[in-house]
C-alpha cells in the first residue's frame, strides 16, 4: 500500500478511535506488514497483507489474543488466512 495513503487511512481511523488489531499487537506500520494474510492464487511467492480486523479502542483493550492462522490446511481451504481474535468480558 502507498505510504501516503496508509497515513491518511490510519489518521482517519485514529480520529474515530478505531484500531487495527494486527498493527496494535505487532507494532508494525501500515504498508510494512511482515506477515501475509493472502496468497494470490494460493501461490506462496505472491504474499500480501490485505485482511484487517478493526475495533474500537475500548475493544482493543479487552483483546486477549490476536493472530493470523496459517499453514497448509488454510491454504488448501482459501487464499486468505483467518484472523483470530479473542476478547475478555
Coordinates of C-alpha atoms in Angstrom, one line a residue:
X1 CA 0.0 0.0 0.0
X2 CA 1.2 3.5 -0.8
X3 CA 2.7 5.0 2.4
X4 CA 0.9 8.3 1.9
X5 CA -2.5 6.6 1.5
X6 CA -1.7 4.5 4.6
X7 CA -1.1 7.6 6.7
X8 CA -4.3 9.1 5.5
X9 CA -6.3 6.0 6.4
X10 CA -4.7 5.4 9.8
X11 CA -5.1 9.1 10.7
X12 CA -8.8 8.9 9.8
X13 CA -9.4 5.7 11.7
X14 CA -7.5 7.2 14.7
X15 CA -9.7 10.2 14.7
X16 CA -12.6 7.8 15.4
X17 CA -10.6 5.8 18.0
X18 CA -10.6 2.7 15.7
X19 CA -7.5 0.4 15.8
X20 CA -6.2 -2.4 13.7
X21 CA -5.6 -5.4 16.0
X22 CA -2.7 -6.7 13.8
X23 CA -0.9 -3.4 14.0
X24 CA -1.7 -2.8 17.7
X25 CA -0.2 -6.1 18.7
X26 CA 2.6 -6.4 16.2
X27 CA 3.8 -2.8 16.5
X28 CA 4.1 -2.6 12.7
X29 CA 3.2 0.3 10.4
X30 CA 0.5 0.1 7.8
X31 CA 2.0 -0.9 4.5
X32 CA 5.0 -2.5 6.2
X33 CA 3.4 -5.7 7.5
X34 CA 5.7 -8.7 7.9
X35 CA 3.0 -11.4 7.9
X36 CA 0.8 -12.0 4.9
X37 CA -3.0 -12.7 5.1
X38 CA -3.5 -13.6 1.5
X39 CA -1.6 -15.5 -1.2
X40 CA -2.7 -14.6 -4.7
X41 CA -4.0 -17.8 -6.5
X42 CA -2.7 -19.7 -3.4
X43 CA 0.9 -19.2 -4.6
X44 CA 3.4 -18.8 -1.8
X45 CA 5.6 -16.5 -3.9
X46 CA 2.7 -13.9 -4.1
X47 CA 2.0 -12.9 -0.5
X48 CA 0.0 -9.8 0.6
X49 CA -1.3 -8.4 3.8
X50 CA -4.8 -7.2 2.9
X51 CA -7.2 -8.5 5.6
X52 CA -7.8 -6.5 8.7
X53 CA -9.6 -6.6 12.0
X54 CA -10.6 -3.1 13.1
X55 CA -12.0 -2.5 16.6
X56 CA -12.7 0.5 18.8
X57 CA -10.2 1.4 21.5
X58 CA -12.4 0.0 24.3
X59 CA -12.5 -3.4 22.5
X60 CA -8.7 -3.5 21.7
X61 CA -8.1 -3.1 25.5
X62 CA -10.1 -6.3 26.0
X63 CA -8.3 -8.4 23.4
X64 CA -6.5 -11.3 25.0
X65 CA -5.3 -13.0 21.8
X66 CA -4.9 -12.0 18.2
X67 CA -3.1 -13.9 15.4
X68 CA -3.2 -14.8 11.8
X69 CA -3.8 -18.6 11.4
X70 CA -1.6 -20.0 8.8
X71 CA -0.4 -23.4 7.4
X72 CA -1.1 -25.8 4.7
X73 CA -4.6 -26.6 6.0
X74 CA -5.7 -23.0 5.4
X75 CA -4.0 -22.5 2.0
X76 CA -6.0 -25.6 0.8
X77 CA -9.2 -24.1 2.1
X78 CA -8.8 -20.5 0.9
X79 CA -6.2 -18.0 -0.5
X80 CA -6.9 -15.9 2.7
X81 CA -5.7 -16.9 6.2
X82 CA -8.2 -16.5 9.0
X83 CA -7.7 -13.6 11.5
X84 CA -8.4 -15.0 15.0
X85 CA -9.5 -12.6 17.8
X86 CA -10.4 -13.5 21.4
X87 CA -11.6 -11.0 24.0
X88 CA -12.3 -11.0 27.7
X89 CA -15.7 -9.8 29.0

